[in-house]
Each structure stands twice: as C-alpha cells, then as structure tokens.
Coordinates of C-alpha atoms and ligand atoms in Angstrom, one line a residue:
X28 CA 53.1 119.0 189.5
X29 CA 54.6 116.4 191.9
X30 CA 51.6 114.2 193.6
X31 CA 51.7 112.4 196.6
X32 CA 48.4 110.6 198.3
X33 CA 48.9 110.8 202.6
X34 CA 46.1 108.8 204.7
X35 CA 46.2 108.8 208.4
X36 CA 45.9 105.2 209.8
X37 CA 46.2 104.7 213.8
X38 CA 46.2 100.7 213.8
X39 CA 47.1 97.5 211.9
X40 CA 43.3 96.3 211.6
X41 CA 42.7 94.7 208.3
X42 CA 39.2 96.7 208.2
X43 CA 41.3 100.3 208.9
X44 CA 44.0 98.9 206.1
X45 CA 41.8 98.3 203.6
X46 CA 40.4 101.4 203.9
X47 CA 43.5 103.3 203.7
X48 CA 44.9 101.0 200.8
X49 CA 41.4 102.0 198.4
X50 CA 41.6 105.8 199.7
X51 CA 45.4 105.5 197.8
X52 CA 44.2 103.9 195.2
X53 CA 41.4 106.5 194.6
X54 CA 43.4 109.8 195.2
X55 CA 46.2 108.6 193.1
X56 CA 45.8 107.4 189.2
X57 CA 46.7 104.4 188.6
X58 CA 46.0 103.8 184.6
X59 CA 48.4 101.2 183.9
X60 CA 46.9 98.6 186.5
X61 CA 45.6 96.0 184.8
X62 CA 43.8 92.2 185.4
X63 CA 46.1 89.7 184.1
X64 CA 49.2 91.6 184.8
X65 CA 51.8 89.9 187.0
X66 CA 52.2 91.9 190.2
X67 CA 55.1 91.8 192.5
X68 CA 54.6 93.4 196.0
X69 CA 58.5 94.3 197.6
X70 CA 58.0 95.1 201.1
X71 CA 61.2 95.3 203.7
X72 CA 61.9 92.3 204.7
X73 CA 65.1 92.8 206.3
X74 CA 65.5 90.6 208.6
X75 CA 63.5 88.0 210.4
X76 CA 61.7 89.9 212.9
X77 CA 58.3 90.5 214.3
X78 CA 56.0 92.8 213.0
X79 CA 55.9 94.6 216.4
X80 CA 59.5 95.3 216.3
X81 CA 58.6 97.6 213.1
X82 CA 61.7 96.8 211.4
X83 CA 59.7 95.1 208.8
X84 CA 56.5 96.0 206.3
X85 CA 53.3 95.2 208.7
X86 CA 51.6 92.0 207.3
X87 CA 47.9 93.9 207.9
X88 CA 49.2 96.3 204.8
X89 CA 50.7 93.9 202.4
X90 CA 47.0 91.6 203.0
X91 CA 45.1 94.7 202.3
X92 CA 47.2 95.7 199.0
X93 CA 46.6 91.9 198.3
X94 CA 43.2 92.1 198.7
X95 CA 42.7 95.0 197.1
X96 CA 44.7 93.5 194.0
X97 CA 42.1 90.9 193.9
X98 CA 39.6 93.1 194.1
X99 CA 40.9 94.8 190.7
X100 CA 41.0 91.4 189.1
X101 CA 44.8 90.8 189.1
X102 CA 45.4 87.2 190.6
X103 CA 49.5 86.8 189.8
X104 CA 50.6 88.4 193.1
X105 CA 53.8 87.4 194.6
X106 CA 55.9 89.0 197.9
X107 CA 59.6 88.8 197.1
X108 CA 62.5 90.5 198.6
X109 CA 66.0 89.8 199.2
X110 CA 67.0 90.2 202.7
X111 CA 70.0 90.9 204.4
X112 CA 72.6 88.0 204.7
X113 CA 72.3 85.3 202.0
X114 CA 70.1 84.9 199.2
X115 CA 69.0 80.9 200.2
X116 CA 66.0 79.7 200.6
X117 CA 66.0 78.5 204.3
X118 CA 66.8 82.2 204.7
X119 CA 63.6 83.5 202.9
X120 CA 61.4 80.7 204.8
X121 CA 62.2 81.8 208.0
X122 CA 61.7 85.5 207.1
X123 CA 58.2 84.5 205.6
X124 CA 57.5 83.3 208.7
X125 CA 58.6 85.4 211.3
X126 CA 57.7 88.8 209.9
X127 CA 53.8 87.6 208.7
X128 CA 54.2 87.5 205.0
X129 CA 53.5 83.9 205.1
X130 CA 50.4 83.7 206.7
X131 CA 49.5 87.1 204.8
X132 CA 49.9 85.0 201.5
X133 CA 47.9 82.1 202.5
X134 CA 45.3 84.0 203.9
X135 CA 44.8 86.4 200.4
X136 CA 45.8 84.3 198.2
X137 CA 49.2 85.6 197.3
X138 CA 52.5 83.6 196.1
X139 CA 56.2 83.9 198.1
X140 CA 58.7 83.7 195.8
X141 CA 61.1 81.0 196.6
X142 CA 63.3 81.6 193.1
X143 CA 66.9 82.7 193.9
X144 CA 67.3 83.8 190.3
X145 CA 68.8 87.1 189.4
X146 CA 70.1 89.0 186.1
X147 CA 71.7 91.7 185.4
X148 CA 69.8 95.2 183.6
X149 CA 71.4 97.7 182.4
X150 CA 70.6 101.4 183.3
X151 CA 72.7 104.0 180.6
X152 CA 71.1 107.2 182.3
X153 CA 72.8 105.9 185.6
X154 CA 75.2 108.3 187.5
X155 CA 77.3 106.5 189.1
X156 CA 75.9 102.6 188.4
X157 CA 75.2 101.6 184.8
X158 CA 74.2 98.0 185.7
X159 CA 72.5 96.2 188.8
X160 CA 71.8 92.4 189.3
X161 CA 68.1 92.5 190.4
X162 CA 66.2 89.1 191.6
X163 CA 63.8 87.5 189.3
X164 CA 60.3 88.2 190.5
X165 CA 61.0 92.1 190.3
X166 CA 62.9 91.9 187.0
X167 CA 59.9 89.5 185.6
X168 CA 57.0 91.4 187.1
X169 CA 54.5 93.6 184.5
X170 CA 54.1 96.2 187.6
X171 CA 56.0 96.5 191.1
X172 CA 54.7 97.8 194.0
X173 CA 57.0 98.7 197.1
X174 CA 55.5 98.6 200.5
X175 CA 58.4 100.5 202.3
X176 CA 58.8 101.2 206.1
X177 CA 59.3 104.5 207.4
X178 CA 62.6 104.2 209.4
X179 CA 65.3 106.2 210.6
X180 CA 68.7 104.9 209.1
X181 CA 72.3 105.0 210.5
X182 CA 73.6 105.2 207.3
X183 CA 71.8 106.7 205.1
X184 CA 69.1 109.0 208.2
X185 CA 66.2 107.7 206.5
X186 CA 64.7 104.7 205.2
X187 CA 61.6 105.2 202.6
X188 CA 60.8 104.4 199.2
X189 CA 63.9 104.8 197.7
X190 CA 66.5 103.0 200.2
X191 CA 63.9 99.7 200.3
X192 CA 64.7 98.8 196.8
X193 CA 68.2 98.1 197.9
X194 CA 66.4 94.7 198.5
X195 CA 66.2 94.0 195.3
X196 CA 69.8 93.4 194.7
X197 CA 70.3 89.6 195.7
X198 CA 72.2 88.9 199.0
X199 CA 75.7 89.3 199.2
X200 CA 75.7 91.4 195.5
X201 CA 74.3 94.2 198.1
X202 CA 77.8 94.4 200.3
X203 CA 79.2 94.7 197.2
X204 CA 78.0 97.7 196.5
X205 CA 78.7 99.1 199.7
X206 CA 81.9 98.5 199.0
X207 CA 82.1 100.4 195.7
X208 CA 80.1 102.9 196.9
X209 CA 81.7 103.4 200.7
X210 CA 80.6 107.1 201.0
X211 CA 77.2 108.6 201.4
X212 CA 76.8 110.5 198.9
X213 CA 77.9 107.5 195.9
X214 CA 75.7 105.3 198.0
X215 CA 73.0 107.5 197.6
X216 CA 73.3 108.2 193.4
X217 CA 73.7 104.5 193.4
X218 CA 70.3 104.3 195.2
X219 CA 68.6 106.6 192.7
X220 CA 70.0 104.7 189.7
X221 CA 68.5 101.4 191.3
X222 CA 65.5 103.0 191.6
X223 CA 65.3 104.3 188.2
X224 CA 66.0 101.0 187.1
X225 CA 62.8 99.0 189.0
X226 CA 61.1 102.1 188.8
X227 CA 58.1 101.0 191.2
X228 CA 54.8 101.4 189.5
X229 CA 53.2 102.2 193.2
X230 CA 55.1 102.9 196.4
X231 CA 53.1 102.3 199.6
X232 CA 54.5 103.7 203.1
X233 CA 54.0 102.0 206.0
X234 CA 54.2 104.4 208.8
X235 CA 51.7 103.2 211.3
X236 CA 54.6 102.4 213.6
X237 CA 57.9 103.0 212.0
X238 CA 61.2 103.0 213.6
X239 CA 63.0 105.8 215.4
X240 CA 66.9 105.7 216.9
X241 CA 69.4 103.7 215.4
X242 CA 67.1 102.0 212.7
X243 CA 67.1 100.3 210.5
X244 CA 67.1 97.5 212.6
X245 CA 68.3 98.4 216.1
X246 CA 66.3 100.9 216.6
X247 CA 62.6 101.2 218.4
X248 CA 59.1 101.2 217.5
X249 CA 57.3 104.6 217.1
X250 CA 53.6 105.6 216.6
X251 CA 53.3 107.7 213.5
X252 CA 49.7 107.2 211.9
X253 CA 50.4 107.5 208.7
X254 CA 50.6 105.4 205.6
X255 CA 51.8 108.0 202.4
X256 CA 51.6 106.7 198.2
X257 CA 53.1 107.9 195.2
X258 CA 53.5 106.5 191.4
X259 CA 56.2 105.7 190.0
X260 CA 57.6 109.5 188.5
X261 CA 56.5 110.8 192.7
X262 CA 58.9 108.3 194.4
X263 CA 61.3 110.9 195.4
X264 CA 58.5 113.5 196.2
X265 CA 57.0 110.7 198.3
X266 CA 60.3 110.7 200.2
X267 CA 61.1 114.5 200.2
X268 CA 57.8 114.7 202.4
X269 CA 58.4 111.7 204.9
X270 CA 62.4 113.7 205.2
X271 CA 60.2 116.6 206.5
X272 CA 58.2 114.2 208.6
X273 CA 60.8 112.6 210.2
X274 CA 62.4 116.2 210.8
X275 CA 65.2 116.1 208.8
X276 CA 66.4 119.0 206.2
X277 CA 66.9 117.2 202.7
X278 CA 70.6 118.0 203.0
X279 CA 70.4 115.7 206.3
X280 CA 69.2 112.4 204.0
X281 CA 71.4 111.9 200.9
X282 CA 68.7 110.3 198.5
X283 CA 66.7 113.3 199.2
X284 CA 69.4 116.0 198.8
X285 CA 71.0 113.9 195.2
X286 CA 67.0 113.4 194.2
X287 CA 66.6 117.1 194.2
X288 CA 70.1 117.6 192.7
X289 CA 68.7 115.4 189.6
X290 CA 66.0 117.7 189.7
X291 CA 63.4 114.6 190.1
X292 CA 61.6 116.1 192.7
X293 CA 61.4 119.9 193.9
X294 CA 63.4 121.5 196.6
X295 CA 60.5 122.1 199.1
X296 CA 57.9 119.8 200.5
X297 CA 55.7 122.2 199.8
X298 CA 55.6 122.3 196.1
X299 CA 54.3 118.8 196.8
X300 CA 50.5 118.1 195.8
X301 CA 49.7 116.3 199.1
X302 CA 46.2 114.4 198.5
X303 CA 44.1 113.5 201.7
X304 CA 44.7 113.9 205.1
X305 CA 47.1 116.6 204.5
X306 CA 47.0 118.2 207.8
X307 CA 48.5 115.4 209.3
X308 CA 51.8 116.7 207.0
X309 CA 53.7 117.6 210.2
X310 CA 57.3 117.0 211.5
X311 CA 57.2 114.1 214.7
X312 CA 57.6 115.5 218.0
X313 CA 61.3 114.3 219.8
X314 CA 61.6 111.8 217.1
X315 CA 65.2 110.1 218.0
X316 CA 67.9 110.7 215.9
X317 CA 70.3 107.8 214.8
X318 CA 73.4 107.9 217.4
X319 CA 75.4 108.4 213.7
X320 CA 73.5 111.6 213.1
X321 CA 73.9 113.1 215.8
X322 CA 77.7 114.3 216.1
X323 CA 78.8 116.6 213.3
X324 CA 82.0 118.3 214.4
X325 CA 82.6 120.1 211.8
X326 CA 79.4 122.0 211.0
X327 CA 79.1 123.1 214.6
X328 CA 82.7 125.2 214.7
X329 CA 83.8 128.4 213.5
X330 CA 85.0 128.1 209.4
X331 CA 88.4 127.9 209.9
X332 CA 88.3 125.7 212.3
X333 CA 85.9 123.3 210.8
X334 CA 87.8 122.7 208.0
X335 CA 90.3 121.5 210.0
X336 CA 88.0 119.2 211.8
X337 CA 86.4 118.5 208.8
X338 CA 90.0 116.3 207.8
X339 CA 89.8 114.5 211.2
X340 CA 85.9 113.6 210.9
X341 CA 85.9 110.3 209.5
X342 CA 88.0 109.2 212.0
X343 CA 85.8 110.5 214.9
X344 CA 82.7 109.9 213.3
X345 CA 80.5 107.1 215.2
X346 CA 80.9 103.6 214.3
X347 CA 80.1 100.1 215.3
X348 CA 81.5 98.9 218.5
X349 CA 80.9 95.3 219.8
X350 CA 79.4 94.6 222.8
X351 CA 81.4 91.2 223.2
X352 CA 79.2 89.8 226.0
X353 CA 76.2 89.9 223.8
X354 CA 77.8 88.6 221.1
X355 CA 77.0 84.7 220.5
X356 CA 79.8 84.1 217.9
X357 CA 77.4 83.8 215.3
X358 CA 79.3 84.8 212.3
X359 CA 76.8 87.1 210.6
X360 CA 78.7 90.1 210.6
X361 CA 81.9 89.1 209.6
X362 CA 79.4 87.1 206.3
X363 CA 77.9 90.1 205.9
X364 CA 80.7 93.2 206.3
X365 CA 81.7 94.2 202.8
X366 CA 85.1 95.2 204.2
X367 CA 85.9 91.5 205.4
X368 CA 87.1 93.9 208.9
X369 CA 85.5 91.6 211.1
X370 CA 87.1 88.4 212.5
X371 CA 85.8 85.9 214.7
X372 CA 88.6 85.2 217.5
X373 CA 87.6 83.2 220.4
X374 CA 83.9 82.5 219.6
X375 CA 83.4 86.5 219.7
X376 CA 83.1 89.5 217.2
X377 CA 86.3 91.6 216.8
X378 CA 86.4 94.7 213.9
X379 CA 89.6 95.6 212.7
X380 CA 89.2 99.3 212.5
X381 CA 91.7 100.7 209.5
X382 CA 89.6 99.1 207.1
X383 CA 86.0 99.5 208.1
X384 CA 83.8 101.7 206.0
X385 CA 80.8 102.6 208.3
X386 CA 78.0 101.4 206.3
X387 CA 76.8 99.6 210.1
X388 CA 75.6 96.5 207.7
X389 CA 77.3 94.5 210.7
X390 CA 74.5 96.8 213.3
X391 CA 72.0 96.3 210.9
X392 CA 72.5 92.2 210.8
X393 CA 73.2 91.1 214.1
X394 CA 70.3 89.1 215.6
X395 CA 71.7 89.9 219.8
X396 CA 71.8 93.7 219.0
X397 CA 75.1 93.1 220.0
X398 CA 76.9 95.9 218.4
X399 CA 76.4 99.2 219.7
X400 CA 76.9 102.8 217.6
X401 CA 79.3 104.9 219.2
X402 CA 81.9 107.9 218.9
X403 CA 85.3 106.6 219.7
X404 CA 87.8 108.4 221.8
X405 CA 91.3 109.6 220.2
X406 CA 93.2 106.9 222.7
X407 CA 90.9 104.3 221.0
X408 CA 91.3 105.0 217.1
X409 CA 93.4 102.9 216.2
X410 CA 92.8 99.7 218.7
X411 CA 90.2 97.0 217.9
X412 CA 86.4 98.1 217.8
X413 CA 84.9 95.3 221.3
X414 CA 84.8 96.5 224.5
X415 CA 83.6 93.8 227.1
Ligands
SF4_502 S1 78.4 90.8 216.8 FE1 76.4 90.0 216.5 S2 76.4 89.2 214.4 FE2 78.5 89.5 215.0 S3 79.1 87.5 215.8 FE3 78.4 88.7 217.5 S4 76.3 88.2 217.7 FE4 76.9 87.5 215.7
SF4_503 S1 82.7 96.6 210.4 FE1 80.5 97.0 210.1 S2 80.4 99.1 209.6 FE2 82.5 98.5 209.3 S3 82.6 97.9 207.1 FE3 82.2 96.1 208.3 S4 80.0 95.9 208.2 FE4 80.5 98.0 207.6

C-alpha cells in the first residue's frame, strides 16, 4: 500500500514547524535514520529570492527538520543544492543568504555546502538516462532528505518532489539535459530516472505558501496550509496527491502521468494511504494555471480537426517573449538557454525563435521578470521573440 503522511500547517512559526516536522516523523517510519549518519537536506533553492516570494523552500521548515535531526542524534547535517545559472560559489553565497538557509544553518547548527564537486552515477534501470552527474554532498550523503516547494510549473505544470531533484545536477550540466531531453514527456522519464538514482530517504513538502501562475519562479505566492511527507518508495505517491491538490489530472503533469506508467505509484489518489489531517486532501479553489497550460488547441476541437491542429501546435504553443524595457542586459538568459537562441544585441534580450525549445529556463532565470509567457500570433512566428 502506498503511504503518504499530510499535516495542515497555516504559518511559518518555528513552534507550528516543529510540530508539523515530528507529526511526519511519527506517522511515517523512518527505520533507517540513524545518529552518526551524514544527512543532506536538498531544499529548492532556485534562485536567490526571498522566502516571501515562495519560490524557495521556507527557512522556518528546513530549521525545524534541523532541529528535529538533532533531536535524533544526527549532528552531520548540511543544506546543498545547485541552483539555476552556475555552479560557483559567489553564486551559492548569495543564495544562502537571500532565501534564509544561512541564518537557518547558523541558528541550528547545520553546514552549507560550499563544495562544487560532482561525479557521475550510473543508473542501468534508467529509461531514457543511464547516467547523471550529481553534486557531492548528495552523492556522499548516508540519507537525503528533499524539502520541495509545492509550485505550479511552466514546463513541466507542477513542481514537487520529483522535479526538485533536478537541483542536484550541477549548474549548466542541467541545460544540458534540457537539451537532450526538449520534449515533456523525455524530460519527465529523465526526471524519474534522477530520482531513482538519489532516491530521497524522506521528502518533505512545503506547501504553507507555494506558488501559483507561471511558477516556478514568476509566478505568485499562494496560501495552501499544507506541508505533505513520504519515504523514499512514496515519492511519486506523494506527488500523485499534491497533482490532485493543485487540480490537475495526472495526464496534465508528465512526472505524474510517466510515474504511474512505470507503475511506481497507483493511478488514483485515492488508493493513497493519506496519514493525518486527511480531510484537508482537497483540490485549491481558482488555483491559477501557468499561462503555458492553459491553451491546448488541439484537445478542445472536433478529431479530425485536432489532428490537424495537433501538427501546427508547437508552433502556436506559448513561449517566452521579452519584455525589452524590463530587460537590464544582464546576460542570464542567453548563459542559461540550452538552445544558445538568445543574443544580447544592444544591451537587451533578443530570442531567435527557430531554435528555441520551450523549456522557459530563460523565464525561470531572469532576476527583472522581464520575460513574459505568451501565445504568438501566426504574423509573428517566425520574427524575433521582444516586443518593446
Ligand atoms: S531578459 Fe532578463 S535575464 Fe535576459 S538579459 Fe534581460 S533582464 Fe537579463
Ligand atoms: S529561449 Fe528560453 S525557452 Fe527557448 S530554449 Fe532558450 S531558455 Fe528555453
């Protein structure tokens, strides 16, 4: 039977943390926890950004997994995670900063990792990804716990248990593999081979105040209460239920629809063992949609029509458009697009449509929200993604 632990938590108060974090601990078993085992705690650290923008795990959880750590004897804790954009140190330091971690660590006595190693494991059971690069502290670490944010996600509708491991992949290695993997569905079996690779001991969902719209960074706050948990064989259970409670179907979220396909969690949330507050299992009234979810030509015309449309809907599917006067010339994009589509002309963003793939890393990365998700017109296909 598939097992999942849900606790209803309405604010980021250590005191109301704690409490949530032991109530996990106690509905779910966690045997192979041990004192003297080295412990690394991956929360989504995706960019530097405030905890109240809730694009980022909430310090108040990770100090009351910390503390709770302690409590169990272990004392080797570290926070690691490798953000968008490069893998550097200055990099990390800023996002230790900005999004709590580092005051989270001095205050419960936790370590930041600062190592920019990586090597590569192999995974023979993968589908479509036999081998992944993964950073040091999560390839060294007796037991991982991932402290996801509940998100919804331009690319892939939903970010949860599964997608946050991404972050384990060290900087640019992860546009790579948007690259190889350009279409949702690959992107998605490459997800679940990652994940059966690092294979989390605990996942921890932060869904106080997730993210709704065009997440996982450009999107906005939203109340949810909740904070979900799961071992390590329940990750994709854990995420078939938040899919329900983010109102999606599983065919609307990829992992979820190839997790069930790979029969490693069952069809229906419902055939889920949901321990605690279970009543608050319920789908989020009005939740927004991302704007890339929202158009789907195809599925909403008659059959022989829709297979038609179904030929042209790549090319009038959203994608990123710049905003150019937002855009400060930064650069990040074009770093970070794993099509190399982007060009800086003039001190301002221009994407060179033919080759983009619409993985919206470029949405995700910008820091002056300058690019904007939108369905383009058939006059506008084949010009240059900025409008002024
Ligand atoms: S679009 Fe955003 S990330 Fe790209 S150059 Fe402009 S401000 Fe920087
Ligand atoms: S332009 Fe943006 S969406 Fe297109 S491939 Fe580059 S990063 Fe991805």
């Amino acid at each position: 039977m598939y097992q999942i632990s849900l606790v209803t938590a309405e604010e980021y108060s250590l005191p109301v943390l704690k409490q949530a974090v032991a109530r996990h601990f106690s509905l779910l078993p966690q045997e192979s926890l041990r004192p003297g085992m080295k412990v690394t705690i991956k929360p989504n650290l995706i960019m530097k950004g405030r905890p109240e923008m809730a694009a980022t795990t909430h310090p108040a959880l990770v100090k009351a997994v910390i503390l709770h750590l302690r409590e169990l004897g272990i004392k080797d804790i570290t926070i690691a995670d490798s953000p968008g954009g490069l893998y550097s140190k200055p990099l990390l330091m800023g996002v230790y900063e900005q999004t709590g971690m580092k005051a989270a660590a001095n205050e419960c006595g936790a370590m930041l990792n600062t190592d920019l190693g990586s090597k590569v494991f192999r995974i023979p059971q993968g589908k479509v990804c036999h081998e992944f690069d993964i950073i040091d502290p999560i390839g060294n670490a007796d037991f991982v716990i991932n402290l996801c944010k509940l998100k919804t996600h331009c690319m892939t509708a939903m970010s949860c248990g599964v997608k946050n491991l991404f972050g384990c992949v060290p900087g640019l290695l992860k546009p790579q593999l948007h690259y190889r993997f350009p279409e949702g569905e690959k992107f998605a079996q490459m997800l679940i081979d990652l994940s059966l690779l690092v294979r989390p001991g605990l996942t921890i969902v932060d869904g106080v105040d997730g993210m709704e719209g065009d997440g996982p960074t450009g999107g906005v706050p939203r109340h949810m209460g909740i904070t979900a948990a799961a071992t390590a064989e329940n990750l994709y259970a854990l995420d078939l239920v938040m899919c329900y409670i983010l109102g999606f179907t599983p065919s609307q979220v990829p992992m979820v629809r190839c997790a069930i396909e790979r029969e490693l969690c069952p069809k229906d949330w419902r055939q889920v063992d949901i321990q605690g507050d279970r009543n608050a299992v319920r789908p989020l009234e009005n939740l927004k949609k991302p704007a890339t979810k929202k158009l789907n030509f195809a599925s909403a015309l008659p059959k022989p029509l829709s297979a038609i449309m179904d030929r042209y809907q790549g090319k009038l599917s959203p994608r990123p458009v710049i905003r150019v006067k937002d855009c400060i010339g930064c650069g990040r994009c074009a770093q970070i697009c794993p099509a190399h589509t982007i060009e800086i002309t003039k001190g301002k963003a221009v994407i060179v449509p033919s080759k983009c793939i619409k993985c919206f890393c470029c949405h995700e990365m910008c820091p002056a929200k300058a690019i904007d998700i939108k369905s383009i017109g058939f006059f506008r296909l084949f010009s240059k993604y900025s409008e002024s």
